[in-house]
Amino acid sequence: MSQPDSGPLRELLRSHFESEQLSMEQLQTLRARLAAGSTTPAPPADAAPDPGRRRLFAVAASVAAAGAVGYWGLFGLRAFRDTSNLDALAEEIAYNQLVEKPLDVHSASMDELRSAFASVGFMLQPAPMALPPEAELIGGRHCSIASVPAVALRYRSSNGLVGMCQARFDPARHRGVPALAAGHPPAQRSARGLSVSLCHDNGVLMAVVLA
Amino acid sequence: VTALSDEDFQRAYRYAIALTGDREEAYDVVHTAVTQWLAAAPRGVEHPLAYFLRIVRNCFLADVRRAAQMRWTPLGEGEGETVIAADLRGLDEVHLERAWLEAAWATLSAAEREVLFLWAVEGYTVDEISTQTGAPRGTLLARLHRLRRKFSADGTLARQGVQP
């Protein structure tokens, strides 16, 4: 079937993909793989449990339980804190600040920026921690933090890069970020040569980035 | 997985081509997906094709994550920049030269190829694409808005006689 030289985007894409087909040989390979997999014998459901196997499971369970108790004793609740996500968030935020994309809004006024970025779905918050005294707000641009729409604010500073990222706080995607309201201090991370401080308050994730 | 027909495999293969942009990689992804389905041996799958497409997508994402050069360009990066009130009707109005589409296709990201494939070939709505891909609806609308803007610009250039 000949393909049209021009037309609606949908029709062009459909005709393009209609020409893409698995060959008969590839299909047969997939079917053979299926046949091989589906004939793997399953253990009978009503088979009598093997006493030796039961003992093995009992020993393994005891070792696992002892290990868990020891791990808990050594590391306490810290074992359950998800620090890997904090590292990933810090990496992404540092990357957002290092990439010199053009600002979407140029302004030194937080009120103006708050109004300009309200459509992102949250209100920009004041910096949760002290910024360098000479840092001068120059504007912001859209970005994302863990796939949540965010705003990257940029400051002009004689002492290197200063920036702040904010996003609507998503407990799942931003897990591990401490809550100021609960009395926790911001988490500190180093990423890509930058120092990143993360916290959330009033439903907004805030991250300050300093060189 | 035995409930899948040959046509279902073809659809999965086309989806994999949209994701990978390469026929051989697409076949590898489909083959891996079959193996993973067999290993998982799920029971009572209500929509086998949809389930299989999800496995295909996960296999592709696993490959992408393994690739070191993709470490800092995850599928969704930069896609959540704005939430623009747009829908799929805009894309329906786009007319394009095939040569322009082929030139543009090579420059699209995996996320963009995927959303175009699911919209045009599978006929999904924005909500269905969101369910399939796990991407927020706003992100998809912003992505579609950018695609429409890009293709409209291509169409304008084509009408002016510019070659891709």
mmCIF file of C-alpha atoms in Angstrom:
data_model
loop_
_atom_site.group_PDB
_atom_site.id
_atom_site.type_symbol
_atom_site.label_atom_id
_atom_site.label_comp_id
_atom_site.label_asym_id
_atom_site.label_seq_id
_atom_site.Cartn_x
_atom_site.Cartn_y
_atom_site.Cartn_z
ATOM 1 C CA MET A 1 0.000 0.000 0.000
ATOM 2 C CA SER A 2 1.500 3.352 -1.011
ATOM 3 C CA GLN A 3 1.883 5.963 1.647
ATOM 4 C CA PRO A 4 0.533 9.517 1.146
ATOM 5 C CA ASP A 5 3.100 12.277 0.661
ATOM 6 C CA SER A 6 1.176 14.648 2.887
ATOM 7 C CA GLY A 7 -1.919 14.719 5.033
ATOM 8 C CA PRO A 8 -3.179 14.981 8.590
ATOM 9 C CA LEU A 9 -0.546 14.119 11.173
ATOM 10 C CA ARG A 10 -2.600 11.239 12.555
ATOM 11 C CA GLU A 11 -3.019 9.617 9.132
ATOM 12 C CA LEU A 12 0.667 9.974 8.330
ATOM 13 C CA LEU A 13 1.669 8.358 11.606
ATOM 14 C CA ARG A 14 -0.817 5.517 11.170
ATOM 15 C CA SER A 15 0.366 4.712 7.686
ATOM 16 C CA HIS A 16 3.958 4.914 8.854
ATOM 17 C CA PHE A 17 3.408 2.400 11.646
ATOM 18 C CA GLU A 18 1.216 0.103 9.566
ATOM 19 C CA SER A 19 4.290 -0.684 7.524
ATOM 20 C CA GLU A 20 6.170 -1.796 10.645
ATOM 21 C CA GLN A 21 5.632 -5.535 11.132
ATOM 22 C CA LEU A 22 7.344 -8.345 12.953
ATOM 23 C CA SER A 23 8.580 -10.821 10.389
ATOM 24 C CA MET A 24 7.152 -14.351 10.389
ATOM 25 C CA GLU A 25 10.467 -15.591 11.728
ATOM 26 C CA GLN A 26 10.369 -13.141 14.633
ATOM 27 C CA LEU A 27 6.769 -14.046 15.419
ATOM 28 C CA GLN A 28 7.634 -17.724 15.413
ATOM 29 C CA THR A 29 10.547 -17.056 17.754
ATOM 30 C CA LEU A 30 8.254 -15.287 20.188
ATOM 31 C CA ARG A 31 5.680 -18.078 19.949
ATOM 32 C CA ALA A 32 8.410 -20.659 20.549
ATOM 33 C CA ARG A 33 9.587 -18.719 23.584
ATOM 34 C CA LEU A 34 6.026 -18.725 24.871
ATOM 35 C CA ALA A 35 5.619 -22.431 24.273
ATOM 36 C CA ALA A 36 8.871 -23.207 26.072
ATOM 37 C CA GLY A 37 7.893 -21.042 29.029
ATOM 38 C CA SER A 38 4.356 -22.306 29.380
ATOM 39 C CA THR A 39 5.419 -25.945 29.489
ATOM 40 C CA THR A 40 7.637 -25.480 32.524
ATOM 41 C CA PRO A 41 6.221 -27.976 35.024
ATOM 42 C CA ALA A 42 4.733 -26.393 38.126
ATOM 43 C CA PRO A 43 5.049 -28.126 41.494
ATOM 44 C CA PRO A 44 1.878 -30.005 42.402
ATOM 45 C CA ALA A 45 -0.257 -28.003 44.796
ATOM 46 C CA ASP A 46 -1.181 -30.976 46.905
ATOM 47 C CA ALA A 47 2.335 -32.364 47.268
ATOM 48 C CA ALA A 48 3.360 -33.225 50.808
ATOM 49 C CA PRO A 49 5.799 -30.713 52.323
ATOM 50 C CA ASP A 50 9.396 -31.901 52.433
ATOM 51 C CA PRO A 51 10.596 -32.017 56.099
ATOM 52 C CA GLY A 52 14.169 -31.150 55.079
ATOM 53 C CA ARG A 53 12.974 -28.136 53.143
ATOM 54 C CA ARG A 54 10.821 -27.059 56.075
ATOM 55 C CA ARG A 55 13.854 -27.179 58.364
ATOM 56 C CA LEU A 56 15.825 -25.099 55.861
ATOM 57 C CA PHE A 57 13.104 -22.469 55.825
ATOM 58 C CA ALA A 58 13.025 -22.433 59.637
ATOM 59 C CA VAL A 59 16.794 -21.881 59.844
ATOM 60 C CA ALA A 60 16.674 -19.182 57.171
ATOM 61 C CA ALA A 61 13.826 -17.413 58.964
ATOM 62 C CA SER A 62 15.734 -17.518 62.268
ATOM 63 C CA VAL A 63 18.862 -16.064 60.664
ATOM 64 C CA ALA A 64 16.812 -13.353 58.980
ATOM 65 C CA ALA A 65 15.062 -12.467 62.241
ATOM 66 C CA ALA A 66 18.361 -12.294 64.130
ATOM 67 C CA GLY A 67 19.828 -10.125 61.393
ATOM 68 C CA ALA A 68 16.879 -7.767 61.476
ATOM 69 C CA VAL A 69 17.114 -7.381 65.258
ATOM 70 C CA GLY A 70 20.855 -6.731 65.031
ATOM 71 C CA TYR A 71 20.414 -4.240 62.210
ATOM 72 C CA TRP A 72 17.720 -2.424 64.184
ATOM 73 C CA GLY A 73 19.964 -2.342 67.243
ATOM 74 C CA LEU A 74 22.930 -0.978 65.326
ATOM 75 C CA PHE A 75 21.221 1.591 63.205
ATOM 76 C CA GLY A 76 17.880 2.182 64.908
ATOM 77 C CA LEU A 77 15.276 4.096 63.015
ATOM 78 C CA ARG A 78 17.908 5.537 60.697
ATOM 79 C CA ALA A 79 17.696 2.290 58.786
ATOM 80 C CA PHE A 80 14.218 3.285 57.683
ATOM 81 C CA ARG A 81 15.010 6.784 56.526
ATOM 82 C CA ASP A 82 15.014 7.063 52.770
ATOM 83 C CA THR A 83 18.177 8.985 52.044
ATOM 84 C CA SER A 84 18.606 7.790 48.489
ATOM 85 C CA ASN A 85 15.671 9.916 47.356
ATOM 86 C CA LEU A 86 17.193 13.002 48.999
ATOM 87 C CA ASP A 87 20.397 12.415 47.051
ATOM 88 C CA ALA A 88 18.467 12.044 43.811
ATOM 89 C CA LEU A 89 16.462 15.201 44.487
ATOM 90 C CA ALA A 90 19.629 17.146 45.325
ATOM 91 C CA GLU A 91 21.243 15.966 42.087
ATOM 92 C CA GLU A 92 18.265 17.066 40.016
ATOM 93 C CA ILE A 93 18.011 20.436 41.772
ATOM 94 C CA ALA A 94 21.724 21.104 41.361
ATOM 95 C CA TYR A 95 21.407 20.201 37.688
ATOM 96 C CA ASN A 96 18.457 22.598 37.313
ATOM 97 C CA GLN A 97 20.546 25.400 38.744
ATOM 98 C CA LEU A 98 23.643 24.648 36.704
ATOM 99 C CA VAL A 99 21.796 24.540 33.381
ATOM 100 C CA GLU A 100 21.749 28.144 32.242
ATOM 101 C CA LYS A 101 18.363 28.119 30.558
ATOM 102 C CA PRO A 102 16.836 31.557 29.870
ATOM 103 C CA LEU A 103 14.667 32.981 32.628
ATOM 104 C CA ASP A 104 10.930 32.951 31.928
ATOM 105 C CA VAL A 105 10.308 35.974 34.152
ATOM 106 C CA HIS A 106 12.832 38.707 34.952
ATOM 107 C CA SER A 107 12.062 40.453 38.217
ATOM 108 C CA ALA A 108 13.705 41.306 41.503
ATOM 109 C CA SER A 109 10.358 41.300 43.274
ATOM 110 C CA MET A 110 9.223 38.102 44.968
ATOM 111 C CA ASP A 111 5.631 39.377 44.822
ATOM 112 C CA GLU A 112 5.825 39.774 41.055
ATOM 113 C CA LEU A 113 7.384 36.338 40.655
ATOM 114 C CA ARG A 114 4.780 34.819 42.959
ATOM 115 C CA SER A 115 2.049 36.240 40.784
ATOM 116 C CA ALA A 116 3.778 35.269 37.535
ATOM 117 C CA PHE A 117 4.301 31.653 38.575
ATOM 118 C CA ALA A 118 0.979 31.117 40.350
ATOM 119 C CA SER A 119 -0.229 29.110 37.349
ATOM 120 C CA VAL A 120 2.299 26.389 38.186
ATOM 121 C CA GLY A 121 -0.029 25.389 41.014
ATOM 122 C CA PHE A 122 1.478 26.768 44.215
ATOM 123 C CA MET A 123 2.567 30.073 45.759
ATOM 124 C CA LEU A 124 6.258 30.792 46.010
ATOM 125 C CA GLN A 125 7.424 30.929 49.624
ATOM 126 C CA PRO A 126 10.074 33.111 51.252
ATOM 127 C CA ALA A 127 13.484 31.475 51.545
ATOM 128 C CA PRO A 128 13.436 29.050 54.494
ATOM 129 C CA MET A 129 17.019 29.891 55.421
ATOM 130 C CA ALA A 130 19.308 32.882 55.181
ATOM 131 C CA LEU A 131 20.741 33.569 51.741
ATOM 132 C CA PRO A 132 24.052 35.388 51.264
ATOM 133 C CA PRO A 133 23.388 39.058 52.110
ATOM 134 C CA GLU A 134 24.594 40.321 48.727
ATOM 135 C CA ALA A 135 22.423 37.868 46.745
ATOM 136 C CA GLU A 136 20.050 39.762 44.491
ATOM 137 C CA LEU A 137 16.959 38.102 43.039
ATOM 138 C CA ILE A 138 16.896 38.439 39.253
ATOM 139 C CA GLY A 139 14.038 36.163 38.138
ATOM 140 C CA GLY A 140 12.860 32.615 37.656
ATOM 141 C CA ARG A 141 12.063 29.909 35.156
ATOM 142 C CA HIS A 142 9.962 26.774 34.960
ATOM 143 C CA CYS A 143 11.594 23.446 35.764
ATOM 144 C CA SER A 144 10.597 20.251 37.513
ATOM 145 C CA ILE A 145 11.631 18.334 40.612
ATOM 146 C CA ALA A 146 10.949 14.608 40.424
ATOM 147 C CA SER A 147 8.506 15.290 37.585
ATOM 148 C CA VAL A 148 6.533 17.799 39.662
ATOM 149 C CA PRO A 149 6.278 21.259 38.027
ATOM 150 C CA ALA A 150 8.620 23.626 39.825
ATOM 151 C CA VAL A 151 10.148 27.086 39.688
ATOM 152 C CA ALA A 152 13.874 27.787 39.781
ATOM 153 C CA LEU A 153 14.658 31.232 41.182
ATOM 154 C CA ARG A 154 18.016 32.699 40.287
ATOM 155 C CA TYR A 155 20.027 35.226 42.268
ATOM 156 C CA ARG A 156 22.957 37.358 41.277
ATOM 157 C CA SER A 157 25.810 37.057 43.718
ATOM 158 C CA SER A 158 29.462 37.975 43.690
ATOM 159 C CA ASN A 159 30.253 34.830 45.658
ATOM 160 C CA GLY A 160 29.189 32.240 43.126
ATOM 161 C CA LEU A 161 25.948 30.582 42.262
ATOM 162 C CA VAL A 162 22.906 31.147 44.474
ATOM 163 C CA GLY A 163 19.545 29.684 43.583
ATOM 164 C CA MET A 164 16.330 28.365 45.011
ATOM 165 C CA CYS A 165 13.928 25.761 43.631
ATOM 166 C CA GLN A 166 10.367 25.389 44.810
ATOM 167 C CA ALA A 167 7.606 22.953 43.897
ATOM 168 C CA ARG A 168 4.297 21.799 45.267
ATOM 169 C CA PHE A 169 5.293 19.230 47.892
ATOM 170 C CA ASP A 170 4.453 15.705 46.792
ATOM 171 C CA PRO A 171 4.878 13.294 49.730
ATOM 172 C CA ALA A 172 5.545 10.337 47.429
ATOM 173 C CA ARG A 173 7.916 11.894 44.913
ATOM 174 C CA HIS A 174 9.641 14.093 47.503
ATOM 175 C CA ARG A 175 9.827 11.480 50.239
ATOM 176 C CA GLY A 176 12.578 11.911 52.766
ATOM 177 C CA VAL A 177 12.512 15.725 52.691
ATOM 178 C CA PRO A 178 12.222 17.018 56.285
ATOM 179 C CA ALA A 179 9.241 19.107 57.406
ATOM 180 C CA LEU A 180 10.032 22.450 59.004
ATOM 181 C CA ALA A 181 6.678 22.388 60.776
ATOM 182 C CA ALA A 182 7.717 19.224 62.618
ATOM 183 C CA GLY A 183 10.831 20.956 63.922
ATOM 184 C CA HIS A 184 13.259 19.164 61.609
ATOM 185 C CA PRO A 185 16.171 21.159 60.199
ATOM 186 C CA PRO A 186 16.654 21.252 56.407
ATOM 187 C CA ALA A 187 18.547 18.303 54.966
ATOM 188 C CA GLN A 188 21.974 19.125 53.577
ATOM 189 C CA ARG A 189 23.389 17.427 50.528
ATOM 190 C CA SER A 190 26.317 17.984 48.205
ATOM 191 C CA ALA A 191 25.701 17.427 44.515
ATOM 192 C CA ARG A 192 27.679 18.412 41.441
ATOM 193 C CA GLY A 193 29.929 20.649 43.492
ATOM 194 C CA LEU A 194 27.021 22.535 45.020
ATOM 195 C CA SER A 195 25.515 22.545 48.482
ATOM 196 C CA VAL A 196 21.786 21.815 48.446
ATOM 197 C CA SER A 197 19.493 22.374 51.454
ATOM 198 C CA LEU A 198 16.042 20.805 51.238
ATOM 199 C CA CYS A 199 12.932 21.116 53.371
ATOM 200 C CA HIS A 200 9.194 21.531 52.970
ATOM 201 C CA ASP A 201 6.744 23.838 54.630
ATOM 202 C CA ASN A 202 3.202 25.021 53.909
ATOM 203 C CA GLY A 203 2.874 22.303 51.287
ATOM 204 C CA VAL A 204 5.821 23.606 49.270
ATOM 205 C CA LEU A 205 9.159 21.896 48.696
ATOM 206 C CA MET A 206 12.007 24.377 48.982
ATOM 207 C CA ALA A 207 15.645 23.857 48.078
ATOM 208 C CA VAL A 208 18.393 26.420 48.378
ATOM 209 C CA VAL A 209 21.482 25.878 46.263
ATOM 210 C CA LEU A 210 24.800 27.518 47.046
ATOM 211 C CA ALA A 211 28.167 27.190 45.373
ATOM 212 C CA VAL B 1 0.457 -14.218 27.598
ATOM 213 C CA THR B 2 -0.833 -17.039 25.446
ATOM 214 C CA ALA B 3 -4.004 -14.978 25.047
ATOM 215 C CA LEU B 4 -2.102 -12.505 22.893
ATOM 216 C CA SER B 5 -2.775 -12.756 19.169
ATOM 217 C CA ASP B 6 -0.310 -12.117 16.379
ATOM 218 C CA GLU B 7 -1.885 -8.708 15.883
ATOM 219 C CA ASP B 8 -1.336 -7.948 19.577
ATOM 220 C CA PHE B 9 2.354 -8.740 19.127
ATOM 221 C CA GLN B 10 2.466 -6.467 16.087
ATOM 222 C CA ARG B 11 0.898 -3.651 18.111
ATOM 223 C CA ALA B 12 3.385 -4.182 20.920
ATOM 224 C CA TYR B 13 6.220 -4.171 18.382
ATOM 225 C CA ARG B 14 5.037 -0.870 16.879
ATOM 226 C CA TYR B 15 4.782 0.598 20.362
ATOM 227 C CA ALA B 16 8.338 -0.558 21.053
ATOM 228 C CA ILE B 17 9.506 1.057 17.807
ATOM 229 C CA ALA B 18 7.885 4.307 18.909
ATOM 230 C CA LEU B 19 9.744 4.082 22.220
ATOM 231 C CA THR B 20 13.135 2.977 20.986
ATOM 232 C CA GLY B 21 13.174 4.510 17.518
ATOM 233 C CA ASP B 22 14.897 1.372 16.255
ATOM 234 C CA ARG B 23 13.481 -1.893 14.859
ATOM 235 C CA GLU B 24 16.084 -4.238 16.311
ATOM 236 C CA GLU B 25 15.928 -2.682 19.748
ATOM 237 C CA ALA B 26 12.156 -2.834 19.539
ATOM 238 C CA TYR B 27 12.230 -6.559 18.870
ATOM 239 C CA ASP B 28 14.618 -7.094 21.778
ATOM 240 C CA VAL B 29 12.290 -5.152 24.069
ATOM 241 C CA VAL B 30 9.272 -7.240 22.986
ATOM 242 C CA HIS B 31 11.222 -10.447 23.473
ATOM 243 C CA THR B 32 12.331 -9.362 26.942
ATOM 244 C CA ALA B 33 8.751 -8.443 27.774
ATOM 245 C CA VAL B 34 7.570 -11.947 26.841
ATOM 246 C CA THR B 35 10.244 -13.450 29.069
ATOM 247 C CA GLN B 36 9.294 -11.199 31.967
ATOM 248 C CA TRP B 37 5.616 -12.047 31.612
ATOM 249 C CA LEU B 38 6.459 -15.744 31.722
ATOM 250 C CA ALA B 39 8.638 -15.230 34.785
ATOM 251 C CA ALA B 40 5.965 -13.235 36.604
ATOM 252 C CA ALA B 41 3.221 -15.684 35.606
ATOM 253 C CA PRO B 42 0.406 -13.305 36.584
ATOM 254 C CA ARG B 43 -3.065 -14.746 37.112
ATOM 255 C CA GLY B 44 -6.361 -13.241 36.083
ATOM 256 C CA VAL B 45 -5.039 -10.508 33.797
ATOM 257 C CA GLU B 46 -8.175 -8.763 32.605
ATOM 258 C CA HIS B 47 -6.693 -6.894 29.629
ATOM 259 C CA PRO B 48 -3.725 -8.912 28.352
ATOM 260 C CA LEU B 49 -2.690 -6.444 25.647
ATOM 261 C CA ALA B 50 -2.717 -3.440 27.988
ATOM 262 C CA TYR B 51 -0.757 -5.452 30.544
ATOM 263 C CA PHE B 52 1.743 -6.532 27.924
ATOM 264 C CA LEU B 53 2.194 -2.966 26.653
ATOM 265 C CA ARG B 54 2.953 -1.906 30.217
ATOM 266 C CA ILE B 55 5.654 -4.574 30.460
ATOM 267 C CA VAL B 56 7.089 -3.432 27.120
ATOM 268 C CA ARG B 57 7.278 0.107 28.464
ATOM 269 C CA ASN B 58 8.917 -0.990 31.695
ATOM 270 C CA CYS B 59 11.500 -3.031 29.787
ATOM 271 C CA PHE B 60 12.315 -0.007 27.656
ATOM 272 C CA LEU B 61 12.647 2.231 30.728
ATOM 273 C CA ALA B 62 14.903 -0.320 32.401
ATOM 274 C CA ASP B 63 17.172 -0.258 29.343
ATOM 275 C CA VAL B 64 17.212 3.527 29.351
ATOM 276 C CA ARG B 65 18.139 3.662 33.008
ATOM 277 C CA ARG B 66 20.930 1.234 32.432
ATOM 278 C CA ALA B 67 22.401 3.362 29.700
ATOM 279 C CA ALA B 68 24.942 5.647 31.311
ATOM 280 C CA GLN B 69 24.516 8.370 28.744
ATOM 281 C CA MET B 70 20.839 8.669 29.635
ATOM 282 C CA ARG B 71 21.493 9.165 33.340
ATOM 283 C CA TRP B 72 20.661 12.836 33.334
ATOM 284 C CA THR B 73 17.969 12.847 30.713
ATOM 285 C CA PRO B 74 15.219 10.708 32.222
ATOM 286 C CA LEU B 75 12.067 10.290 30.183
ATOM 287 C CA GLY B 76 10.162 12.987 32.001
ATOM 288 C CA GLU B 77 12.873 15.585 32.457
ATOM 289 C CA GLY B 78 11.910 19.053 31.375
ATOM 290 C CA GLU B 79 8.450 17.890 30.485
ATOM 291 C CA GLY B 80 6.712 19.322 33.514
ATOM 292 C CA GLU B 81 7.739 22.861 32.828
ATOM 293 C CA THR B 82 4.325 24.309 32.210
ATOM 294 C CA VAL B 83 0.751 23.212 32.379
ATOM 295 C CA ILE B 84 -0.988 24.563 29.345
ATOM 296 C CA ALA B 85 -4.688 24.322 28.701
ATOM 297 C CA ALA B 86 -4.651 22.379 25.462
ATOM 298 C CA ASP B 87 -6.150 19.161 24.182
ATOM 299 C CA LEU B 88 -5.699 16.731 21.341
ATOM 300 C CA ARG B 89 -7.913 18.605 18.886
ATOM 301 C CA GLY B 90 -5.018 20.862 18.025
ATOM 302 C CA LEU B 91 -2.977 17.935 16.773
ATOM 303 C CA ASP B 92 -5.892 16.716 14.673
ATOM 304 C CA GLU B 93 -5.692 19.920 12.685
ATOM 305 C CA VAL B 94 -2.015 19.534 11.819
ATOM 306 C CA HIS B 95 -1.328 18.765 8.148
ATOM 307 C CA LEU B 96 2.194 17.854 7.240
ATOM 308 C CA GLU B 97 4.427 16.646 4.448
ATOM 309 C CA ARG B 98 5.700 13.097 4.976
ATOM 310 C CA ALA B 99 9.295 14.228 4.451
ATOM 311 C CA TRP B 100 8.897 16.816 7.198
ATOM 312 C CA LEU B 101 7.390 14.261 9.556
ATOM 313 C CA GLU B 102 10.243 11.821 8.961
ATOM 314 C CA ALA B 103 12.813 14.550 9.532
ATOM 315 C CA ALA B 104 11.074 15.702 12.707
ATOM 316 C CA TRP B 105 10.529 12.150 14.006
ATOM 317 C CA ALA B 106 14.265 11.560 14.218
ATOM 318 C CA THR B 107 14.646 14.583 16.493
ATOM 319 C CA LEU B 108 11.849 13.703 18.931
ATOM 320 C CA SER B 109 12.496 12.318 22.382
ATOM 321 C CA ALA B 110 11.221 8.897 23.414
ATOM 322 C CA ALA B 111 8.512 10.566 25.499
ATOM 323 C CA GLU B 112 7.324 12.591 22.509
ATOM 324 C CA ARG B 113 7.337 9.603 20.155
ATOM 325 C CA GLU B 114 5.412 7.581 22.711
ATOM 326 C CA VAL B 115 2.662 10.139 23.200
ATOM 327 C CA LEU B 116 2.274 10.621 19.434
ATOM 328 C CA PHE B 117 2.112 6.859 18.860
ATOM 329 C CA LEU B 118 -0.494 6.284 21.559
ATOM 330 C CA TRP B 119 -2.591 9.171 20.264
ATOM 331 C CA ALA B 120 -2.360 8.514 16.526
ATOM 332 C CA VAL B 121 -1.959 4.757 16.174
ATOM 333 C CA GLU B 122 -3.659 3.390 19.295
ATOM 334 C CA GLY B 123 -6.259 6.171 19.426
ATOM 335 C CA TYR B 124 -5.806 6.850 23.145
ATOM 336 C CA THR B 125 -7.239 9.920 24.879
ATOM 337 C CA VAL B 126 -5.076 12.099 27.113
ATOM 338 C CA ASP B 127 -6.460 10.349 30.191
ATOM 339 C CA GLU B 128 -5.712 6.918 28.723
ATOM 340 C CA ILE B 129 -2.174 7.986 27.805
ATOM 341 C CA SER B 130 -1.754 9.251 31.358
ATOM 342 C CA THR B 131 -2.887 5.879 32.714
ATOM 343 C CA GLN B 132 -0.594 3.937 30.386
ATOM 344 C CA THR B 133 2.504 6.038 30.931
ATOM 345 C CA GLY B 134 1.987 7.240 34.493
ATOM 346 C CA ALA B 135 2.720 10.798 33.356
ATOM 347 C CA PRO B 136 0.588 13.538 34.938
ATOM 348 C CA ARG B 137 -2.160 14.877 32.676
ATOM 349 C CA GLY B 138 -0.763 18.408 32.818
ATOM 350 C CA THR B 139 2.636 17.197 31.705
ATOM 351 C CA LEU B 140 1.099 15.391 28.743
ATOM 352 C CA LEU B 141 -0.890 18.461 27.723
ATOM 353 C CA ALA B 142 2.232 20.603 27.864
ATOM 354 C CA ARG B 143 4.102 17.996 25.781
ATOM 355 C CA LEU B 144 1.312 17.861 23.197
ATOM 356 C CA HIS B 145 1.170 21.629 23.075
ATOM 357 C CA ARG B 146 4.865 21.801 22.243
ATOM 358 C CA LEU B 147 4.483 19.101 19.596
ATOM 359 C CA ARG B 148 1.619 20.947 17.945
ATOM 360 C CA ARG B 149 3.651 24.141 17.941
ATOM 361 C CA LYS B 150 6.604 22.307 16.404
ATOM 362 C CA PHE B 151 4.575 20.596 13.683
ATOM 363 C CA SER B 152 2.689 23.789 12.872
ATOM 364 C CA ALA B 153 6.011 25.560 12.359
ATOM 365 C CA ASP B 154 7.194 22.687 10.144
ATOM 366 C CA GLY B 155 3.991 22.936 8.096
ATOM 367 C CA THR B 156 4.494 26.659 7.620
ATOM 368 C CA LEU B 157 8.052 26.131 6.421
ATOM 369 C CA ALA B 158 6.933 23.383 4.052
ATOM 370 C CA ARG B 159 4.312 25.686 2.506
ATOM 371 C CA GLN B 160 7.063 28.243 1.972
ATOM 372 C CA GLY B 161 8.944 25.660 -0.079
ATOM 373 C CA VAL B 162 11.649 24.965 2.483
ATOM 374 C CA GLN B 163 13.022 21.430 2.335
ATOM 375 C CA PRO B 164 13.496 19.519 5.627
#
